[in-house]
Tab-separated table of C-alpha atoms in Angstrom:
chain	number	residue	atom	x	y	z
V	26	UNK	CA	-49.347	-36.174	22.095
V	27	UNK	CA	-51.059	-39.285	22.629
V	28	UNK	CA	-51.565	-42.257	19.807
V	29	UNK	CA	-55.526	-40.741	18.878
V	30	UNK	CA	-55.868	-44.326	18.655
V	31	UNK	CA	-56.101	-44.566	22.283
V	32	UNK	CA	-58.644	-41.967	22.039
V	33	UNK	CA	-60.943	-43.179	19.411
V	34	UNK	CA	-60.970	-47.074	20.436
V	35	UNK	CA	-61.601	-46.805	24.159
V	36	UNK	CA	-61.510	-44.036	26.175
V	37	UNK	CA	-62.452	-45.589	28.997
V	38	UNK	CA	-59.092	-47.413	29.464
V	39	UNK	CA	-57.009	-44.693	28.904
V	40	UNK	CA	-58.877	-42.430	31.462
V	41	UNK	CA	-58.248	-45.110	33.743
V	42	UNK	CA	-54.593	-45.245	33.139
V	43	UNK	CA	-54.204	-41.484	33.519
V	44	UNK	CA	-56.297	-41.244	36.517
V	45	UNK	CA	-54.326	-43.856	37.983
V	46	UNK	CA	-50.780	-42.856	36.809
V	47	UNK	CA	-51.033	-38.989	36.690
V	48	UNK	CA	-53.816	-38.338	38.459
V	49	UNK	CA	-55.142	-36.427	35.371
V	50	UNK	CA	-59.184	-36.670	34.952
V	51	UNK	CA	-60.385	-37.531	31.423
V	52	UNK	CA	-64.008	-37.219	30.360
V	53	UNK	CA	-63.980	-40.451	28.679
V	54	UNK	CA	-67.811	-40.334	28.125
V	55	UNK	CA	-67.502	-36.767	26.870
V	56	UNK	CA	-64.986	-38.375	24.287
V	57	UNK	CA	-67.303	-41.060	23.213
V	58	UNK	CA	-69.836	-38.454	22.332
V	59	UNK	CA	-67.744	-36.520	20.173
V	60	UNK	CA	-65.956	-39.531	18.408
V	61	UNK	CA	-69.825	-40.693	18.290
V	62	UNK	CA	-70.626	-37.618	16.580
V	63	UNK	CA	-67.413	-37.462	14.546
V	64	UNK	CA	-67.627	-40.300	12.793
V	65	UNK	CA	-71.486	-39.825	12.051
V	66	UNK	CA	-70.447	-36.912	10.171
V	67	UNK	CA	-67.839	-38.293	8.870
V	68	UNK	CA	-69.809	-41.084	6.958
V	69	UNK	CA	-72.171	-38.434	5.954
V	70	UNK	CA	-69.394	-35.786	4.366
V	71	UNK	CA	-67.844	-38.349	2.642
V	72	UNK	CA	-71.544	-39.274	1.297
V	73	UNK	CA	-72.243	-36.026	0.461
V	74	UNK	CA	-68.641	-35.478	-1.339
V	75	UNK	CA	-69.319	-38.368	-3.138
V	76	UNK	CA	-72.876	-37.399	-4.488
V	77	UNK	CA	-71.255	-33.914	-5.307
V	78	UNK	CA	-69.070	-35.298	-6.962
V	79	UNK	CA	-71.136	-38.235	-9.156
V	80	UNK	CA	-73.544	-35.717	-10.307
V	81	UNK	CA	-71.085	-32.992	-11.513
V	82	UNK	CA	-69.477	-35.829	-13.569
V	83	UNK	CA	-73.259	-36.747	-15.054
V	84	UNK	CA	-73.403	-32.765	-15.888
V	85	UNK	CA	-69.876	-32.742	-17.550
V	86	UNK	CA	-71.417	-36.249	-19.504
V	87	UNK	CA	-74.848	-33.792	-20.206
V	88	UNK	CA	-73.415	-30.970	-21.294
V	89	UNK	CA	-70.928	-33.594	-24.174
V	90	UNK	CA	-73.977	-34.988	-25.538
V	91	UNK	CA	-75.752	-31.502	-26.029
V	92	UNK	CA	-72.829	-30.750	-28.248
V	93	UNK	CA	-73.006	-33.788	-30.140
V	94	UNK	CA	-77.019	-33.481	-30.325
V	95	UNK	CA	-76.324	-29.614	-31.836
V	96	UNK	CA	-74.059	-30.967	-34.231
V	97	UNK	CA	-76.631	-33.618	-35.434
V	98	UNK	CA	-79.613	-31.352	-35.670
V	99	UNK	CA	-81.059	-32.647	-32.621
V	100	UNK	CA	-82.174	-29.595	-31.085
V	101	UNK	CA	-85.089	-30.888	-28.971
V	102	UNK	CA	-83.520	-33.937	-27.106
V	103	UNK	CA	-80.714	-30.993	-26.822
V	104	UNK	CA	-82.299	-28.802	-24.753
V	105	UNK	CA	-83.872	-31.797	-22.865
V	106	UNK	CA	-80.793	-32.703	-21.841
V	107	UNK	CA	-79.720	-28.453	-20.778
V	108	UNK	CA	-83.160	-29.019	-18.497
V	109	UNK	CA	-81.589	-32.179	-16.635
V	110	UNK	CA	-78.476	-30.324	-16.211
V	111	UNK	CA	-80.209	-27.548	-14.594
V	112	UNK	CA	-82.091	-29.670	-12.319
V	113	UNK	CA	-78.552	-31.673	-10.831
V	114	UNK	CA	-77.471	-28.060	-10.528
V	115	UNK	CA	-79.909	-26.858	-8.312
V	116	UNK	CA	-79.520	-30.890	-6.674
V	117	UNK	CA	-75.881	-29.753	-6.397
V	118	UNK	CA	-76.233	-26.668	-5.115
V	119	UNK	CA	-78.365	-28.277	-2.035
V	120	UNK	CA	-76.128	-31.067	-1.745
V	121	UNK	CA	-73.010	-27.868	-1.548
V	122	UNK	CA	-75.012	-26.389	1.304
V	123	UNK	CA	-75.512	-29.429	3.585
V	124	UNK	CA	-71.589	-30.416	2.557
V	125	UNK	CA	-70.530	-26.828	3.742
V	126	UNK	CA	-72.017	-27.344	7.153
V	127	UNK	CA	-71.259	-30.754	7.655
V	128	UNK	CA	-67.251	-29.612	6.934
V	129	UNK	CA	-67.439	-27.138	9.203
V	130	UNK	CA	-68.805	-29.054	12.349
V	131	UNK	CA	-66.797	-31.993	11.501
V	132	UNK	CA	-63.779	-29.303	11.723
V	133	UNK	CA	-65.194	-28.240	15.270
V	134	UNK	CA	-65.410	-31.302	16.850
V	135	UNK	CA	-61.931	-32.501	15.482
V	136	UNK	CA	-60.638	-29.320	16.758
V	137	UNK	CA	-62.557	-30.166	20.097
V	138	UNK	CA	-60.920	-33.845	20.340
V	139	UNK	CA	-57.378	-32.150	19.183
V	140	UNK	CA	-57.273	-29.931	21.873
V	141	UNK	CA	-58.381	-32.374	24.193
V	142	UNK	CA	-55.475	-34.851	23.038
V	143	UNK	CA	-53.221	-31.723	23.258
V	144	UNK	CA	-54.272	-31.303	26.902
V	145	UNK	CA	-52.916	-34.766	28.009
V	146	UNK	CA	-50.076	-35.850	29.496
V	147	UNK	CA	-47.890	-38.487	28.316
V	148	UNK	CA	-48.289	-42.421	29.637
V	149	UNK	CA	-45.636	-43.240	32.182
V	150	UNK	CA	-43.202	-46.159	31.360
V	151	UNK	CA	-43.745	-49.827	33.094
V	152	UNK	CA	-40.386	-49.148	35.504
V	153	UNK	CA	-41.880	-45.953	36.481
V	154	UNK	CA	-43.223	-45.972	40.155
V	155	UNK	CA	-46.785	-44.906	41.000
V	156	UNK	CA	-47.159	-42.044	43.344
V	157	UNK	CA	-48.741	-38.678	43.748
V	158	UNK	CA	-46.044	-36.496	44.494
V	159	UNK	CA	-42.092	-36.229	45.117
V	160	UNK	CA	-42.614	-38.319	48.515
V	161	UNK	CA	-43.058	-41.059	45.763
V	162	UNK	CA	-39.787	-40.795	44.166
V	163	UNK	CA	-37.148	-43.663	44.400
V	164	UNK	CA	-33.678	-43.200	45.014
V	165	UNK	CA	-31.070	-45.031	42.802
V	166	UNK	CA	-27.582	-44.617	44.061
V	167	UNK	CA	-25.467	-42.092	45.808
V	168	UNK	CA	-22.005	-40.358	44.684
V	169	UNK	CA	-19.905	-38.598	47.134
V	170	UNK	CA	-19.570	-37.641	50.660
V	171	UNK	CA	-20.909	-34.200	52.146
V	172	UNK	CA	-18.293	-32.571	53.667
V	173	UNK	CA	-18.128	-31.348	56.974
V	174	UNK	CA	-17.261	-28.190	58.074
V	175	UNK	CA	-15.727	-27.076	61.690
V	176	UNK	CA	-17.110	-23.811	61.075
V	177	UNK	CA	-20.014	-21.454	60.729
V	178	UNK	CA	-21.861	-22.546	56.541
V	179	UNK	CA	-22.978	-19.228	54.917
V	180	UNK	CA	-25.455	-20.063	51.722
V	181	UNK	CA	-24.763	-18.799	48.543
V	182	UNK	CA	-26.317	-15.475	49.236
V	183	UNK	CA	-24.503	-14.583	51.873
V	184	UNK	CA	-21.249	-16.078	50.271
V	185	UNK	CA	-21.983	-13.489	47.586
V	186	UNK	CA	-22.805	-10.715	48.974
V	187	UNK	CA	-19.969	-10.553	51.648
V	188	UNK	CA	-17.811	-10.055	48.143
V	189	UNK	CA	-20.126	-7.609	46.381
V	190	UNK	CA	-20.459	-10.864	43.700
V	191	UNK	CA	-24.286	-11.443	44.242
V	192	UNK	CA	-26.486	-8.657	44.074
V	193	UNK	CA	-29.799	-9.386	44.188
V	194	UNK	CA	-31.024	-5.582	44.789
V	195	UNK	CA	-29.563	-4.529	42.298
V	196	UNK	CA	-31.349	-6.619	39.829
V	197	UNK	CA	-34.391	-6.313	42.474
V	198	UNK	CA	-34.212	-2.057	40.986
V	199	UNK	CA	-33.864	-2.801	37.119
V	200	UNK	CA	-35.786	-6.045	36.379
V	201	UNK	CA	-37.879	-6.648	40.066
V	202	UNK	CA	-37.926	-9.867	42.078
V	203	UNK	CA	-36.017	-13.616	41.033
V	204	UNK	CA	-33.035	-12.106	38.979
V	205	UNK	CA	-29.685	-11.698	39.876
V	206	UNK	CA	-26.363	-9.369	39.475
V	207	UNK	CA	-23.238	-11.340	39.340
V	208	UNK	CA	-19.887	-9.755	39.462
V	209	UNK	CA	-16.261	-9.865	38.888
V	210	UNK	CA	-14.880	-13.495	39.667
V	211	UNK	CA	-18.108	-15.155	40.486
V	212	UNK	CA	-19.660	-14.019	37.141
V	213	UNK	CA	-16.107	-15.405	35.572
V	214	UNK	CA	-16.774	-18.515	37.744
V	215	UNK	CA	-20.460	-18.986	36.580
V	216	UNK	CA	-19.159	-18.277	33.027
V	217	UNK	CA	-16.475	-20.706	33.745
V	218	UNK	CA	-18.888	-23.459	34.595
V	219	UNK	CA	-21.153	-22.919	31.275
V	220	UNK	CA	-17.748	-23.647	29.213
V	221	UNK	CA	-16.743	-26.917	30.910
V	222	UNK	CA	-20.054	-28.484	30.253
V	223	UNK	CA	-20.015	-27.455	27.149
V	224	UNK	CA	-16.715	-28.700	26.306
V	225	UNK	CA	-17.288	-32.283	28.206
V	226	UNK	CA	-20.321	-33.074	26.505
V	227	UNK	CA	-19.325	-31.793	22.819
V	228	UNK	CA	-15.421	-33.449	22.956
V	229	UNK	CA	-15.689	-36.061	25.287
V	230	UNK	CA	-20.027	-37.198	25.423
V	231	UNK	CA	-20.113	-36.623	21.038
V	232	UNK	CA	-22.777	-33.859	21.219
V	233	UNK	CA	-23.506	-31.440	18.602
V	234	UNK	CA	-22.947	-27.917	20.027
V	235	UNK	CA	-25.779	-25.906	18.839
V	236	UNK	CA	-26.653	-22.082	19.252
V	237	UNK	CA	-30.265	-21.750	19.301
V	238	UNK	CA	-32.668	-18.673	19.149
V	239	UNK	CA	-34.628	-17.921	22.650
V	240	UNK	CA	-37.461	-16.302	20.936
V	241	UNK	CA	-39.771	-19.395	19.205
V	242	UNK	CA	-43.285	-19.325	17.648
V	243	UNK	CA	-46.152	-20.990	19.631
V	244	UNK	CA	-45.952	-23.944	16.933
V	245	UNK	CA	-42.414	-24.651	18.528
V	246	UNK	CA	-43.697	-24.782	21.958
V	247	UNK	CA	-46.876	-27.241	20.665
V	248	UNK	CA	-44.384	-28.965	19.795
V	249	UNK	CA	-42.376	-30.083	22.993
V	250	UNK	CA	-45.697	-29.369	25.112
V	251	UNK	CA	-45.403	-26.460	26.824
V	252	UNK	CA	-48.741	-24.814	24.978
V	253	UNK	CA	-51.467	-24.972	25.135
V	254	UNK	CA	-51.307	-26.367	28.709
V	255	UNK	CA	-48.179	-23.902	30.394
V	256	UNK	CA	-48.949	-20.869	28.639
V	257	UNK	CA	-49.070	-18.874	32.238
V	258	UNK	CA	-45.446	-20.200	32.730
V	259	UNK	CA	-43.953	-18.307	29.639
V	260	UNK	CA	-43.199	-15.195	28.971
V	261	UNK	CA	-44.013	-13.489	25.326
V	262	UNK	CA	-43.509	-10.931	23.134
V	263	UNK	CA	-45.078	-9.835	19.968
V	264	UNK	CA	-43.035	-9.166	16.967
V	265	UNK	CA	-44.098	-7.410	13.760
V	266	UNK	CA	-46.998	-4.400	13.540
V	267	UNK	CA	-50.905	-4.762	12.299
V	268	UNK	CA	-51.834	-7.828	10.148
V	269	UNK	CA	-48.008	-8.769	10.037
V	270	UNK	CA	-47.592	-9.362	14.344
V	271	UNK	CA	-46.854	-12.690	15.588
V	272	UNK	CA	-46.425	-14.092	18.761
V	273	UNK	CA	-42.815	-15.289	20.019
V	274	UNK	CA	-42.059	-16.755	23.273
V	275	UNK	CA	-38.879	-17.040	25.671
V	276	UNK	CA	-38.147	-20.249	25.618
V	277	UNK	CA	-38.431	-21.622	29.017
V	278	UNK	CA	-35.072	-24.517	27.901
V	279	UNK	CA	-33.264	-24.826	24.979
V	280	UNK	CA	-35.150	-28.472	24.599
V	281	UNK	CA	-37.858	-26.272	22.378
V	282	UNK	CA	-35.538	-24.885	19.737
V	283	UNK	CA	-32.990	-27.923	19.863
V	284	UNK	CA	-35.798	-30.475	19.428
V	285	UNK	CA	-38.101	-29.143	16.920
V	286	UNK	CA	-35.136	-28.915	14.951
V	287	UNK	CA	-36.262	-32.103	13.542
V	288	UNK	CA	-40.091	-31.284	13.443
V	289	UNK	CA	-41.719	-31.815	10.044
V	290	UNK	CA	-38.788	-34.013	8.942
V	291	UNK	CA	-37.831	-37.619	8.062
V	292	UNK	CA	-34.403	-38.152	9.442
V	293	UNK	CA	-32.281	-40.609	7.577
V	294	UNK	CA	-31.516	-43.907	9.961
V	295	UNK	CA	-27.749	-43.066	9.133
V	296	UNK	CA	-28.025	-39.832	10.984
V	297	UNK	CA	-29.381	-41.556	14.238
V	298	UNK	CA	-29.053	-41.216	17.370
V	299	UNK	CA	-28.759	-37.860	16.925
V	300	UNK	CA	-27.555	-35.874	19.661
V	301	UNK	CA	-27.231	-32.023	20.607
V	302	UNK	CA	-25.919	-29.812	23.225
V	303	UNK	CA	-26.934	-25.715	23.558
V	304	UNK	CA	-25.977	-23.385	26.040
V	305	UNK	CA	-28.424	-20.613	26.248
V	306	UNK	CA	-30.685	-18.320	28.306
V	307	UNK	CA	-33.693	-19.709	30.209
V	308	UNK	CA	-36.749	-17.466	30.708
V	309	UNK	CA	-39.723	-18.666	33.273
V	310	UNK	CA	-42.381	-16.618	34.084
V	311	UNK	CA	-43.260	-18.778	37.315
V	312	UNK	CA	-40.277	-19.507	38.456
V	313	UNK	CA	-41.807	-21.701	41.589
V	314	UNK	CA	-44.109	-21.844	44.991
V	315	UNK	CA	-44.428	-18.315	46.612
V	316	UNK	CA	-42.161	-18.165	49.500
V	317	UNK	CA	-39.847	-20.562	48.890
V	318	UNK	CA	-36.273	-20.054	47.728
V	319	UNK	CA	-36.580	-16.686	46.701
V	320	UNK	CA	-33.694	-15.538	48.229
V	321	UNK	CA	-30.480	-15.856	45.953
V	322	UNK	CA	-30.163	-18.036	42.573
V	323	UNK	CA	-32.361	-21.010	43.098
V	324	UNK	CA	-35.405	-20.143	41.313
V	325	UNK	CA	-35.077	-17.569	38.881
V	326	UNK	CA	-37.314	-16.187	36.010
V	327	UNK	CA	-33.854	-15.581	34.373
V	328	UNK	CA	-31.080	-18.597	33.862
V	329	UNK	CA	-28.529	-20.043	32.414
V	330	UNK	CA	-28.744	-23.566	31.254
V	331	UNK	CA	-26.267	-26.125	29.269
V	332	UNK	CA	-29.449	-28.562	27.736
V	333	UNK	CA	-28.662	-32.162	26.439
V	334	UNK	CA	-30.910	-32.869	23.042
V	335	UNK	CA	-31.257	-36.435	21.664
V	336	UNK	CA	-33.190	-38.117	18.785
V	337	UNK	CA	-33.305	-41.853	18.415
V	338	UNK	CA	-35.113	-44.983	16.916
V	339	UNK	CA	-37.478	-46.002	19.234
V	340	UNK	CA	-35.940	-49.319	20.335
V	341	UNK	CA	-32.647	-47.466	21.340
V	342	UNK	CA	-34.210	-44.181	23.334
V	343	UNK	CA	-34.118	-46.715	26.806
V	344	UNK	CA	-30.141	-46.544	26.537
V	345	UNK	CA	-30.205	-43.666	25.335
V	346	UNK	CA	-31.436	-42.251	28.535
V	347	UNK	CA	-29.062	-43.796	30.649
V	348	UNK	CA	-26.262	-42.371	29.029
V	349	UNK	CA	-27.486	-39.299	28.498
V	350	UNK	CA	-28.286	-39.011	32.594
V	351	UNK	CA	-24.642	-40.795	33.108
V	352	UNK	CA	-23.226	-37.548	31.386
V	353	UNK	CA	-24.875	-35.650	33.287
V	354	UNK	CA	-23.505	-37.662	36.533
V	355	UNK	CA	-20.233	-36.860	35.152
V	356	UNK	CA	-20.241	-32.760	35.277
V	357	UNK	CA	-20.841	-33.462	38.597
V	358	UNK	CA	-18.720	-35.909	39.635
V	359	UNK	CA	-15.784	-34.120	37.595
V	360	UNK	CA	-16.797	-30.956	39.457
V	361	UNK	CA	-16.608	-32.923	43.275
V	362	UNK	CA	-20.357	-32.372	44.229
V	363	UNK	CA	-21.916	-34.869	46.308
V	364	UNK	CA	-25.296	-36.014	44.584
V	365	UNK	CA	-28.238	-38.165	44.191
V	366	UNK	CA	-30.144	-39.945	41.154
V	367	UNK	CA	-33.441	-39.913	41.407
V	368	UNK	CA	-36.390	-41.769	39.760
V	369	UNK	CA	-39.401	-39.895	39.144
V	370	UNK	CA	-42.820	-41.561	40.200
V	371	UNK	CA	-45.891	-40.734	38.392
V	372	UNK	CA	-46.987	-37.939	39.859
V	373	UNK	CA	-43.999	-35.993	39.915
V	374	UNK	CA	-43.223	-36.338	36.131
V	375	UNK	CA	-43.073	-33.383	33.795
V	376	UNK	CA	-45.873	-33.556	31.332
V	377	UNK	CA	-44.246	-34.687	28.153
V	378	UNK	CA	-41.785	-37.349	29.777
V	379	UNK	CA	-42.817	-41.203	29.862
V	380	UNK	CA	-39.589	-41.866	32.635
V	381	UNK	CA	-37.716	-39.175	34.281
V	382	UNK	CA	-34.326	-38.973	36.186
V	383	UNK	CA	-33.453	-35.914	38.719
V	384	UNK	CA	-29.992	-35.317	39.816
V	385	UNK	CA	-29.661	-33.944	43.251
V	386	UNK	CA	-26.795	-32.219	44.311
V	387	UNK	CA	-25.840	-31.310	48.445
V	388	UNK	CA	-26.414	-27.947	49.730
V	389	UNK	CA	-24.761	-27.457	53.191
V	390	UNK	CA	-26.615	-24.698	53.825
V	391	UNK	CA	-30.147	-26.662	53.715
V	392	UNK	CA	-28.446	-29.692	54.491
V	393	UNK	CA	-30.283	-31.246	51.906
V	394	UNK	CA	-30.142	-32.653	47.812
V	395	UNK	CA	-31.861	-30.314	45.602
V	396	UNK	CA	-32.802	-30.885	42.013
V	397	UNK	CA	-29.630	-29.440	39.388
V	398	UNK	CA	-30.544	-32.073	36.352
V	399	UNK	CA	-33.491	-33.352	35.008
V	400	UNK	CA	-33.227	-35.896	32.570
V	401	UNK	CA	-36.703	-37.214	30.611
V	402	UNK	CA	-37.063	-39.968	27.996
V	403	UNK	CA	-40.164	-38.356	25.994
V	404	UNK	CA	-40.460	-41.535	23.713
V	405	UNK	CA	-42.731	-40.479	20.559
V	406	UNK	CA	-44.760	-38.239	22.380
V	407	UNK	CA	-43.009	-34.978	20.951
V	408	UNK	CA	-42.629	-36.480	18.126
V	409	UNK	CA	-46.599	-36.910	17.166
V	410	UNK	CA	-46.897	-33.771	18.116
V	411	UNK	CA	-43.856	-32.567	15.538
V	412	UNK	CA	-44.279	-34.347	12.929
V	413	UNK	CA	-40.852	-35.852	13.444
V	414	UNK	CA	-40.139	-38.982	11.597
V	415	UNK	CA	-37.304	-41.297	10.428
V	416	UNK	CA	-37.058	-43.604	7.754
V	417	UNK	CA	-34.879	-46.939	7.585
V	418	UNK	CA	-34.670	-49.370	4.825
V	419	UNK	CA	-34.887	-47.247	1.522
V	420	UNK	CA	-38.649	-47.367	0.312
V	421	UNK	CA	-39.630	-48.276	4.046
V	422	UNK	CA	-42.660	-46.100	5.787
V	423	UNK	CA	-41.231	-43.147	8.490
V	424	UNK	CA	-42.012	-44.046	11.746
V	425	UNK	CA	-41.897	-41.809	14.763
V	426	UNK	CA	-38.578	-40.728	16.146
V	427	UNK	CA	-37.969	-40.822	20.257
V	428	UNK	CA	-37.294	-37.660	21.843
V	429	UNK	CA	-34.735	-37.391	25.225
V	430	UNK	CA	-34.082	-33.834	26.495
V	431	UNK	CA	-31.908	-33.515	30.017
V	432	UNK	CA	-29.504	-30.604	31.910
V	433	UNK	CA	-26.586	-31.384	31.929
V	434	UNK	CA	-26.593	-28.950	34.055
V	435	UNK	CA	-28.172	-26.000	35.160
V	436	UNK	CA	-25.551	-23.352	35.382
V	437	UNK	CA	-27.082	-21.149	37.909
V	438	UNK	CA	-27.566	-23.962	40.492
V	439	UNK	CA	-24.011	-25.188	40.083
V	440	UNK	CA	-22.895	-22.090	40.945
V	441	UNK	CA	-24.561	-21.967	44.122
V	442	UNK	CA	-23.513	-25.814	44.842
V	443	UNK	CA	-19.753	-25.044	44.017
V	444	UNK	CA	-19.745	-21.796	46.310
V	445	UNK	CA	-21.044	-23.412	49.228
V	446	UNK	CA	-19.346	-27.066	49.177
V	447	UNK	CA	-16.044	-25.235	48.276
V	448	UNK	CA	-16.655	-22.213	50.637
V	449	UNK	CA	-13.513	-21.553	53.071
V	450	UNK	CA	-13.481	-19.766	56.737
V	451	UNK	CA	-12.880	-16.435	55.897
V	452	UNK	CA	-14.927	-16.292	53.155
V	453	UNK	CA	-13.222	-17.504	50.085
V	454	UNK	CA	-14.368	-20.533	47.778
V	455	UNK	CA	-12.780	-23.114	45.992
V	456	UNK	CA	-12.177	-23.304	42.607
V	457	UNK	CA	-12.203	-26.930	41.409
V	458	UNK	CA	-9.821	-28.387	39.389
V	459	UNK	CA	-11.344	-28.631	36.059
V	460	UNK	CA	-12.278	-25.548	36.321
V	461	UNK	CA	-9.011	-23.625	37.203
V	462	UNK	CA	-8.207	-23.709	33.234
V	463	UNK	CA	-11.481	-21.714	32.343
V	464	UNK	CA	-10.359	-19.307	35.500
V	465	UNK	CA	-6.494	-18.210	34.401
V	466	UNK	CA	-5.221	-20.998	36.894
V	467	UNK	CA	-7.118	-19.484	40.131
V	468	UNK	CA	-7.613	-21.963	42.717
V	469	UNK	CA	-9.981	-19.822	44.829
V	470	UNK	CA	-11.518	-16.943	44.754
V	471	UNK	CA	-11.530	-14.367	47.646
C-alpha cells in the first residue's frame, strides 16, 4: 500500500505518476471529494464526541450536587437541578443520534478511500525504465553460451514422453488441463533440483529454511497484494461449517506465508536483514494467455517453487536486492544454463514491486530466454499493508521494514531447461554435476 499521505495531500500528482509509470488510471478528483467529505465529517464527529462528552460530565457534576442538596434539606434547588439533568439527557440523546450516523458514514468513506489505496500499485524506483510492456525491458548482462547441437532438439515434452517421464494425459484424466505426471528418474531429477537450491541458499547464501503452510487466510494475501486486486488468479477453499467457515487460499508463492511472517510485528534491528528460504507447492488458477505454452511444464496451475524471503531496514533493501538476484544467478550458473538478467520497465512490473529483476534462462527448443526467476524489491509497500515494523535505538519509534521476495528458482522450469540443454541424440539427458550427488552418482538419465 501506498503512503495515504500521497492520497490525502494531492492526488493529482500521484495520478500523474501512476498514469505515467504504470499506466494505472486514478480518479484523483473522485479522491478529492471523498477526502473533502472525510475530513468534513471528521471535524464534525470529533465535535459531536466532544459535546457528548462535556455534557455527560455536567450530568455526573448535576447529579453530585443533588446529593449534597438532599443531604442539606435543599429539596427544591434539588429537583431543579434532576430537571437540568433531564434536559442534557434528551440534548444527549440527539447529539448520540447525529454521532451514530456521522460514525458510520465517516466509516464508509474511509472504507471507500481504503479500498481505493488497496487497489493501487506500488511507485516504481528512479532506475526503473518507463515502458508499457516487456518490449520495454532492459537487458543487463549475459552468462553462458547456448550450445549447439548437430542434431534434431526435441522440447521437454517430447524429451519426456519418449521415456514415459512426462505425462501430461494422465494428469489431463485426474486433475484436467496445465498439470503434469512425472515419473521415475525425471521426478527424482525434478526432486533433485528442489534439494540443491535449497541446500545452496540455506548453507552457502545464509537463508533460513522455512516450511510454510499453502493454505493462508485472505488477511495474508492483503498482505503481500494479491487481494483484493488478483482474487480471479487464486484458487480457494472454505474450511470450517455454518457460522465457524472461513476462507483459505492456495497460495499462489511461498512469498505470502514467508513474508507475513513478520506482519503485525516490530522486529528487533539485531535480527535484520532477515532472510528466508521455503520450498513449497505453488497453486495458480490462471496460469497464463490462452494458447500459449500449454503444452508440457511451462505454465502450470500446479508447481513447485524454491522462494527467496528477505526483510531489511530500508536503507539496506537496494543491496539487498542485488544479492538476493546474484543468488539466484548462481543456481544457474552452478547448474550450466545459459541466461539473461533482466530489468523490468514500468509496465511490466508485478504490482507490489518498486524494481524488479527477471532471470532468463535458454530454451533450444524456442530458441529463446524465458523467464525462470523473478526477483522484486517491494520496499515498504508490503509492509504498510502488514503492519510490519522494526525498531532501532531502544525507546526509538518502529518504522516500516522493506520487503524483497525472488525464485531462486522455479523448479518446474529448471527442469525443462536442464532436459533440453543437456538432452543427448538418442534421447538421454544430462545430469549436471552438482546434481549427480542428489541422483546416487547418475550422470544421465536414459
Amino acid at each position: 500500500m501506498l503512503d495515504p499521505t500521497l492520497l490525502r495531500q494531492d492526488p493529482a500528482a500521484l495520478a500523474g505518476r501512476l498514469h505515467e509509470t504504470r499506466g494505472f488510471a486514478l480518479d484523483a478528483d473522485a479522491i478529492g471529494h471523498l477526502e473533502s467529505e472525510r475530513k468534513a465529517l471528521q471535524v464534525r464527529t470529533q465535535e459531536l464526541q466532544n459535546l457528548r462528552n462535556t455534557r455527560s460530565k455536567a450530568i455526573g457534576q448535576l447529579m453530585g450536587q443533588v446529593a449534597r442538596l438532599r443531604a442539606a434539606g435543599e429539596q427544591g434547588q434539588a429537583d431543579a437541578n434532576l430537571a437540568e439533568v433531564e434536559r442534557i439527557k434528551a440534548e444527549v440523546a440527539g447529539f448520540g443520534e447525529e454521532l451514530e450516523t456521522s460514525e458510520a458514514e465517516l466509516d464508509r468513506i474511509r472504507g471507500e478511500l481504503e479500498a481505493i489505496a488497496l487497489g493501487l500499485p506500488n511507485l516504481p524506483d528512479a532506475s526503473v525504465p518507463v515502458g508499457a510492456d516487456e518490449s520495454g525491458n532492459v537487458e543487463q548482462h549475459r552468462w553462458g553460451t547456448p550450445r549447439e547441437f548437430d542434431f534434431e532438439v526435441r522440447d521437454h515434452v517430447d524429451l519426456g514422453a519418449r521415456n514415459g517421464w512426462l505425462d501430461g494425459e494422465a494428469a489431463a484424466r485426474l486433475s484436467g488441463a496445465r498439470f503434469t505426471v512425472l515419473r521415475g528418474q525425471l521426478a527424482r531429477l525434478h526432486r533433485a533440483l528442489a534439494q540443491f537450491m535449497l541446500d545452496l541458499h540455506v548453507d552457502e547464501h545464509g537463508y533460513a529454511e522455512t516450511s510454510v503452510p499453502v493454505l493462508v487466510n485472505a488477511g495474508a494475501m492483503r498482505g503481500t497484494g494479491q487481494l483484493p486486486k488478483f482474487e480471479d488468479d487464486l484458487f480457494s477453499t472454505v474450511v470450517g461449517e455454518g457460522e465457524a467457515a472461513s476462507k483459505r487460499y492456495l497460495i499462489p508463492t511461498a512469498e505470502v506465508p514467508l513474508t507475513n511472517l513478520v506482519a503485525d510485528s516490530i522486529v528487533d534491528a539485531e535480527q535484520l536483514p532477515m532472510r528466508m528460504a521455503a520450498h513449497s507447492m505453488c497453486f495458480r488458477a490462471e496460469a497464463g494467455a490462452y494458447g500459449r505454452d500449454t503444452r508440457g511444464m511451462i505454465r502450470q496451475h500446479q508447481f513447485e517453487k524454491v522462494e527467496l524471503v528477505s526483510v531489511t531496514r530500508p536503507e539496506d533493501s537496494d543491496a539487498e536486492h542485488e544479492r538476493m538476484t546474484r543468488c539466484a544467478e548462481t543456481v544457474l550458473e552452478r547448474l550450466g544454463l545459459p541466461y539473461r538478467r533482466m530489468l523490468l520497465c514500468t509496465g511490466d512490473m508485478g504490482f507490489a514491486a518498486r524494481k524488479t529483476y527477471d532471470l532468463e534462462v535458454w530454451l533450444p527448443s524456442q530458441q529463446t530466454y524465458r523467464e525462470i526467476s523473478s526477483c522484486s524489491n517491494c520496499g515498504d509497500f508490503q509492509a504498510r499493508r502488514m503492519l510490519a515494523r522494526w525498531r532501532g535505538a531502544a525507546g526509538g519509534k518502529p518504522e516500516l521494514v522493506h520487503t524483497l521476495n525472488g525464485s531462486g528458482v522455479a523448479v518446474g522450469r529448471a527442469l525443462v531447461a536442464v532436459m533440453e540443454n543437456g538432452q543427448q541424440a538418442d534421447g538421454s539427458i544430462t545430469v549436471p554435476e552438482v546434481l549427480r550427488p542428489y541422483m546416487g552418482g547418475l550422470a544421465a538419465i536414459s
